[in-house]
mmCIF file of C-alpha atoms in Angstrom:
data_model
loop_
_atom_site.group_PDB
_atom_site.id
_atom_site.type_symbol
_atom_site.label_atom_id
_atom_site.label_comp_id
_atom_site.label_asym_id
_atom_site.label_seq_id
_atom_site.Cartn_x
_atom_site.Cartn_y
_atom_site.Cartn_z
ATOM 1 C CA MET Y 216 -102.361 -14.448 85.841
ATOM 2 C CA SER Y 217 -103.429 -15.658 89.255
ATOM 3 C CA VAL Y 218 -106.664 -17.629 89.471
ATOM 4 C CA ASP Y 219 -108.407 -14.422 90.622
ATOM 5 C CA GLU Y 220 -107.147 -12.510 87.593
ATOM 6 C CA LEU Y 221 -108.009 -15.367 85.228
ATOM 7 C CA SER Y 222 -111.538 -15.592 86.605
ATOM 8 C CA ALA Y 223 -112.083 -11.847 86.272
ATOM 9 C CA ALA Y 224 -110.814 -11.862 82.682
ATOM 10 C CA ALA Y 225 -113.149 -14.754 81.780
ATOM 11 C CA GLY Y 226 -116.140 -13.252 83.590
ATOM 12 C CA LEU Y 227 -116.385 -16.183 86.007
ATOM 13 C CA THR Y 228 -116.198 -16.639 89.751
ATOM 14 C CA VAL Y 229 -113.064 -18.187 91.206
ATOM 15 C CA ARG Y 230 -115.150 -21.115 92.425
ATOM 16 C CA THR Y 231 -116.455 -21.789 88.904
ATOM 17 C CA THR Y 232 -112.972 -21.516 87.422
ATOM 18 C CA ARG Y 233 -111.616 -24.039 89.929
ATOM 19 C CA TYR Y 234 -114.538 -26.358 89.174
ATOM 20 C CA TYR Y 235 -113.864 -26.199 85.433
ATOM 21 C CA ALA Y 236 -110.200 -26.892 86.131
ATOM 22 C CA SER Y 237 -111.139 -29.959 88.187
ATOM 23 C CA LEU Y 238 -113.081 -31.262 85.174
ATOM 24 C CA GLY Y 239 -110.038 -30.874 82.952
ATOM 25 C CA LEU Y 240 -111.586 -28.112 80.829
ATOM 26 C CA ILE Y 241 -108.375 -26.103 81.130
ATOM 27 C CA PRO Y 242 -104.830 -27.478 81.354
ATOM 28 C CA PRO Y 243 -102.962 -27.501 84.684
ATOM 29 C CA PRO Y 244 -101.415 -24.166 85.698
ATOM 30 C CA GLU Y 245 -97.712 -23.491 85.920
ATOM 31 C CA ARG Y 246 -96.548 -23.971 89.502
ATOM 32 C CA ARG Y 247 -94.012 -21.647 91.097
ATOM 33 C CA GLY Y 248 -93.664 -22.681 94.675
ATOM 34 C CA ARG Y 249 -97.121 -22.538 96.235
ATOM 35 C CA MET Y 250 -98.512 -20.231 93.558
ATOM 36 C CA ALA Y 251 -100.413 -21.344 90.450
ATOM 37 C CA TRP Y 252 -100.115 -19.162 87.345
ATOM 38 C CA TYR Y 253 -102.338 -19.150 84.282
ATOM 39 C CA GLY Y 254 -101.728 -17.805 80.787
ATOM 40 C CA GLU Y 255 -103.560 -16.785 77.635
ATOM 41 C CA GLU Y 256 -104.220 -20.411 76.688
ATOM 42 C CA HIS Y 257 -106.218 -20.936 79.884
ATOM 43 C CA LEU Y 258 -108.254 -17.798 79.165
ATOM 44 C CA ALA Y 259 -108.879 -18.902 75.561
ATOM 45 C CA ARG Y 260 -110.139 -22.273 76.801
ATOM 46 C CA LEU Y 261 -112.488 -20.690 79.328
ATOM 47 C CA GLU Y 262 -113.849 -18.379 76.633
ATOM 48 C CA MET Y 263 -114.428 -21.457 74.469
ATOM 49 C CA VAL Y 264 -116.330 -23.106 77.329
ATOM 50 C CA ARG Y 265 -118.579 -20.064 77.671
ATOM 51 C CA ALA Y 266 -119.226 -19.987 73.909
ATOM 52 C CA LEU Y 267 -120.272 -23.645 73.961
ATOM 53 C CA GLN Y 268 -122.457 -23.098 77.009
ATOM 54 C CA GLY Y 269 -124.155 -20.300 75.095
ATOM 55 C CA HIS Y 270 -125.362 -22.975 72.680
ATOM 56 C CA GLY Y 271 -126.740 -25.094 75.516
ATOM 57 C CA PHE Y 272 -124.021 -27.770 75.585
ATOM 58 C CA SER Y 273 -123.533 -29.654 78.838
ATOM 59 C CA LEU Y 274 -120.157 -29.601 80.571
ATOM 60 C CA GLN Y 275 -119.742 -33.259 79.672
ATOM 61 C CA SER Y 276 -120.227 -32.473 75.976
ATOM 62 C CA ILE Y 277 -117.856 -29.519 76.235
ATOM 63 C CA GLU Y 278 -115.224 -31.724 77.857
ATOM 64 C CA GLY Y 279 -115.515 -34.143 74.941
ATOM 65 C CA TYR Y 280 -115.191 -31.352 72.389
ATOM 66 C CA LEU Y 281 -112.146 -29.785 74.038
ATOM 67 C CA SER Y 282 -110.420 -33.145 74.326
ATOM 68 C CA SER Y 283 -110.892 -33.627 70.570
ATOM 69 C CA LEU Y 284 -108.942 -30.472 69.711
ATOM 70 C CA PRO Y 285 -105.476 -31.052 68.241
ATOM 71 C CA PRO Y 286 -102.725 -31.074 70.882
ATOM 72 C CA GLY Y 287 -100.935 -27.754 71.101
ATOM 73 C CA SER Y 288 -103.765 -25.767 69.507
ATOM 74 C CA ARG Y 289 -102.620 -22.177 69.286
ATOM 75 C CA ILE Y 290 -104.473 -19.427 71.121
ATOM 76 C CA GLU Y 291 -105.244 -17.770 67.801
ATOM 77 C CA ASP Y 292 -106.765 -20.981 66.446
ATOM 78 C CA LEU Y 293 -108.955 -21.258 69.540
ATOM 79 C CA ALA Y 294 -110.083 -17.665 69.009
ATOM 80 C CA VAL Y 295 -111.151 -18.433 65.431
ATOM 81 C CA ARG Y 296 -112.962 -21.584 66.547
ATOM 82 C CA ARG Y 297 -114.729 -19.628 69.290
ATOM 83 C CA ALA Y 298 -115.788 -16.969 66.798
ATOM 84 C CA MET Y 299 -117.379 -19.701 64.700
ATOM 85 C CA LEU Y 300 -119.219 -21.021 67.771
ATOM 86 C CA ALA Y 301 -120.445 -17.661 69.010
ATOM 87 C CA SER Y 302 -124.183 -17.612 69.556
ATOM 88 C CA TRP Y 303 -126.381 -15.671 67.150
ATOM 89 C CA THR Y 304 -128.328 -14.347 70.140
ATOM 90 C CA ALA Y 305 -127.340 -12.129 73.032
ATOM 91 C CA SER Y 306 -128.584 -14.315 75.880
ATOM 92 C CA GLY Y 307 -127.664 -17.859 76.827
ATOM 93 C CA PRO Y 308 -129.975 -20.814 77.462
ATOM 94 C CA GLN Y 309 -132.223 -20.839 80.535
ATOM 95 C CA ASP Y 310 -132.913 -23.751 82.853
ATOM 96 C CA LEU Y 311 -136.390 -23.256 84.334
ATOM 97 C CA SER Y 312 -138.768 -25.109 86.594
ATOM 98 C CA ARG Y 313 -142.422 -25.386 85.555
ATOM 99 C CA ARG Y 314 -143.346 -22.432 87.777
ATOM 100 C CA GLN Y 315 -140.511 -20.345 86.372
ATOM 101 C CA LEU Y 316 -141.547 -21.284 82.835
ATOM 102 C CA ASP Y 317 -145.083 -20.056 83.504
ATOM 103 C CA GLU Y 318 -143.653 -16.802 84.855
ATOM 104 C CA HIS Y 319 -141.462 -16.479 81.769
ATOM 105 C CA ALA Y 320 -144.481 -17.111 79.516
ATOM 106 C CA GLY Y 321 -146.614 -14.624 81.432
ATOM 107 C CA ARG Y 322 -149.410 -17.123 82.029
ATOM 108 C CA ARG Y 323 -150.159 -20.677 83.099
ATOM 109 C CA LEU Y 324 -149.287 -23.071 80.294
ATOM 110 C CA SER Y 325 -151.532 -26.074 79.862
ATOM 111 C CA ASP Y 326 -150.186 -29.536 79.084
ATOM 112 C CA GLU Y 327 -151.493 -29.043 75.519
ATOM 113 C CA ASP Y 328 -149.564 -25.780 75.236
ATOM 114 C CA LEU Y 329 -146.367 -27.469 76.418
ATOM 115 C CA ALA Y 330 -146.802 -30.368 73.999
ATOM 116 C CA LEU Y 331 -147.280 -28.001 71.051
ATOM 117 C CA ILE Y 332 -144.355 -25.739 71.992
ATOM 118 C CA GLU Y 333 -142.092 -28.778 72.362
ATOM 119 C CA GLU Y 334 -143.312 -30.215 69.056
ATOM 120 C CA ILE Y 335 -142.383 -27.113 67.093
ATOM 121 C CA GLY Y 336 -138.949 -26.961 68.713
ATOM 122 C CA MET Y 337 -139.410 -23.881 70.891
ATOM 123 C CA LEU Y 338 -138.988 -25.733 74.186
ATOM 124 C CA ARG Y 339 -136.784 -28.567 75.414
ATOM 125 C CA ARG Y 340 -137.746 -30.636 78.457
ATOM 126 C CA THR Y 341 -135.163 -32.493 80.520
ATOM 127 C CA ASP Y 342 -136.091 -34.858 83.373
ATOM 128 C CA THR Y 343 -133.713 -34.432 86.304
ATOM 129 C CA ASP Y 344 -133.504 -35.363 89.975
ATOM 130 C CA ARG Y 345 -135.077 -31.969 90.692
ATOM 131 C CA GLY Y 346 -138.012 -32.791 88.447
ATOM 132 C CA PRO Y 347 -138.630 -31.662 84.865
ATOM 133 C CA ARG Y 348 -136.602 -28.664 83.716
ATOM 134 C CA TYR Y 349 -137.429 -26.539 80.696
ATOM 135 C CA THR Y 350 -135.166 -24.671 78.292
ATOM 136 C CA PRO Y 351 -137.034 -22.173 76.070
ATOM 137 C CA ALA Y 352 -135.564 -21.789 72.606
ATOM 138 C CA HIS Y 353 -134.886 -18.417 71.054
ATOM 139 C CA GLY Y 354 -138.261 -17.654 69.535
ATOM 140 C CA PHE Y 355 -140.259 -18.900 72.516
ATOM 141 C CA ASP Y 356 -141.666 -15.414 73.130
ATOM 142 C CA VAL Y 357 -142.795 -15.178 69.501
ATOM 143 C CA THR Y 358 -144.536 -18.550 69.878
ATOM 144 C CA MET Y 359 -146.387 -17.287 72.952
ATOM 145 C CA ARG Y 360 -147.644 -14.288 70.990
ATOM 146 C CA LEU Y 361 -148.810 -16.628 68.231
ATOM 147 C CA LEU Y 362 -150.751 -18.741 70.715
ATOM 148 C CA ASP Y 363 -152.494 -15.620 71.980
ATOM 149 C CA LEU Y 364 -153.847 -14.883 68.504
ATOM 150 C CA ASP Y 365 -157.285 -16.109 67.516
ATOM 151 C CA ILE Y 366 -156.048 -18.591 64.906
ATOM 152 C CA PRO Y 367 -156.348 -22.396 64.774
ATOM 153 C CA VAL Y 368 -153.596 -24.388 66.476
ATOM 154 C CA GLU Y 369 -152.922 -26.176 63.180
ATOM 155 C CA GLY Y 370 -152.033 -22.834 61.652
ATOM 156 C CA VAL Y 371 -149.488 -22.184 64.394
ATOM 157 C CA ARG Y 372 -148.072 -25.677 64.037
ATOM 158 C CA GLY Y 373 -147.821 -25.525 60.247
ATOM 159 C CA ALA Y 374 -146.159 -22.113 60.173
ATOM 160 C CA ALA Y 375 -143.670 -23.006 62.912
ATOM 161 C CA LEU Y 376 -142.668 -26.299 61.304
ATOM 162 C CA ALA Y 377 -142.236 -24.634 57.892
ATOM 163 C CA ILE Y 378 -139.981 -21.951 59.388
ATOM 164 C CA SER Y 379 -137.961 -24.513 61.328
ATOM 165 C CA ARG Y 380 -137.521 -26.760 58.290
ATOM 166 C CA HIS Y 381 -136.342 -24.038 55.921
ATOM 167 C CA MET Y 382 -134.267 -22.114 58.449
ATOM 168 C CA GLY Y 383 -132.510 -25.315 59.497
ATOM 169 C CA ALA Y 384 -131.509 -26.025 55.895
ATOM 170 C CA LEU Y 385 -130.435 -22.399 55.364
ATOM 171 C CA ALA Y 386 -128.360 -22.313 58.556
ATOM 172 C CA GLU Y 387 -126.593 -25.538 57.578
ATOM 173 C CA GLU Y 388 -125.787 -24.285 54.082
ATOM 174 C CA LEU Y 389 -124.553 -20.891 55.284
ATOM 175 C CA THR Y 390 -122.407 -22.564 57.949
ATOM 176 C CA ASP Y 391 -120.831 -24.808 55.304
ATOM 177 C CA VAL Y 392 -120.033 -21.736 53.174
ATOM 178 C CA LEU Y 393 -118.547 -19.912 56.158
ATOM 179 C CA ARG Y 394 -116.439 -22.897 57.123
ATOM 180 C CA ALA Y 395 -115.170 -23.705 53.627
ATOM 181 C CA ASP Y 396 -114.663 -20.196 52.242
ATOM 182 C CA VAL Y 397 -113.713 -18.244 55.362
ATOM 183 C CA LEU Y 398 -112.456 -20.365 58.245
ATOM 184 C CA VAL Y 399 -110.467 -23.027 56.383
ATOM 185 C CA PRO Y 400 -108.359 -20.419 54.537
ATOM 186 C CA LEU Y 401 -107.841 -18.528 57.785
ATOM 187 C CA ARG Y 402 -106.649 -21.598 59.654
ATOM 188 C CA SER Y 403 -103.987 -22.173 57.020
ATOM 189 C CA GLN Y 404 -102.476 -18.814 57.984
ATOM 190 C CA ARG Y 405 -100.422 -18.020 61.051
ATOM 191 C CA LEU Y 406 -102.653 -15.392 62.617
ATOM 192 C CA SER Y 407 -101.452 -13.151 65.397
ATOM 193 C CA ARG Y 408 -103.646 -12.589 68.447
ATOM 194 C CA ASP Y 409 -104.678 -9.171 67.087
ATOM 195 C CA GLU Y 410 -105.579 -10.697 63.721
ATOM 196 C CA ALA Y 411 -107.612 -13.419 65.415
ATOM 197 C CA GLU Y 412 -109.505 -10.776 67.388
ATOM 198 C CA ARG Y 413 -110.248 -8.915 64.154
ATOM 199 C CA VAL Y 414 -111.616 -12.166 62.706
ATOM 200 C CA GLU Y 415 -113.961 -12.431 65.703
ATOM 201 C CA GLN Y 416 -115.151 -8.865 65.149
ATOM 202 C CA THR Y 417 -115.650 -9.523 61.444
ATOM 203 C CA LEU Y 418 -117.704 -12.659 62.084
ATOM 204 C CA ALA Y 419 -119.828 -10.829 64.667
ATOM 205 C CA ALA Y 420 -120.618 -8.137 62.091
ATOM 206 C CA LEU Y 421 -121.277 -10.839 59.490
ATOM 207 C CA ARG Y 422 -123.870 -12.460 61.775
ATOM 208 C CA GLU Y 423 -125.763 -9.173 62.074
ATOM 209 C CA LEU Y 424 -125.676 -8.597 58.317
ATOM 210 C CA THR Y 425 -126.818 -12.159 57.640
ATOM 211 C CA LEU Y 426 -129.865 -11.763 59.887
ATOM 212 C CA GLU Y 427 -130.764 -8.498 58.165
ATOM 213 C CA ALA Y 428 -130.299 -10.126 54.745
ATOM 214 C CA ILE Y 429 -132.582 -13.050 55.684
ATOM 215 C CA VAL Y 430 -135.390 -10.717 56.778
ATOM 216 C CA THR Y 431 -134.995 -8.542 53.675
ATOM 217 C CA SER Y 432 -134.884 -11.571 51.383
ATOM 218 C CA PHE Y 433 -138.044 -13.016 52.929
ATOM 219 C CA GLN Y 434 -139.880 -9.719 52.540
ATOM 220 C CA ARG Y 435 -138.863 -9.522 48.882
ATOM 221 C CA SER Y 436 -139.867 -13.135 48.224
ATOM 222 C CA ALA Y 437 -143.221 -12.684 49.987
ATOM 223 C CA ASN Y 438 -143.964 -9.609 47.874
ATOM 224 C CA GLU Y 439 -143.090 -11.577 44.729
ATOM 225 C CA VAL Y 440 -145.527 -14.327 45.772
ATOM 226 C CA ILE Y 441 -148.291 -11.730 46.266
ATOM 227 C CA THR Y 442 -147.515 -10.143 42.904
ATOM 228 C CA ARG Y 443 -147.675 -13.508 41.109
ATOM 229 C CA SER Y 444 -150.948 -14.316 42.865
ATOM 230 C CA LEU Y 445 -152.504 -11.039 41.748
ATOM 231 C CA SER Y 446 -151.261 -11.582 38.200
ATOM 232 C CA ARG Y 447 -152.928 -14.995 38.040
ATOM 233 C CA ARG Y 448 -156.185 -13.482 39.266
#
């Protein structure tokens, strides 16, 4: 592929692709005279970069991760790794100014609002040369709806921290299961490109089913708590 074709396949502009190449995020192209040619490995690396960016990693962090990969990593192995890194949400992280954050929230946020939203993990602030920048977490919109309800702030804080604590532990345990029981066995096999793509599709479907299972499990558990409470009464 030419750099134009590579960029189109990765969903990037040519300028961005060249910038990533200058950072060493993809290996040098094959030179034939004055032309530079790129292959499937370059595309797999760019797709990995986009997957990591979807989790909010900086380019510096991504560079460190890619440099830690075993030399000669096969395209299929990169595809499996990328499938593991794929975001559980459709949209990537946002980088907003204070004015843009207020527009995103639909109202002017007070300093107290910002402090609370940061405390419960729904907002990350980064101080830059351009001033403070804000990255809303997935769930920010739900937090805004909670703040609009006529309930004490302590109730919002307590509920949010409880959800964060238990979901963090659940996500870590499920990731360990996925890694040990699914990905490790797969990496021991010599997957073809088609097989690696099927693994990506399988993991994408598994993410959807897991989210549905979590909601269903919570509903069942909540009903059991209510039933026990009524029985005690």
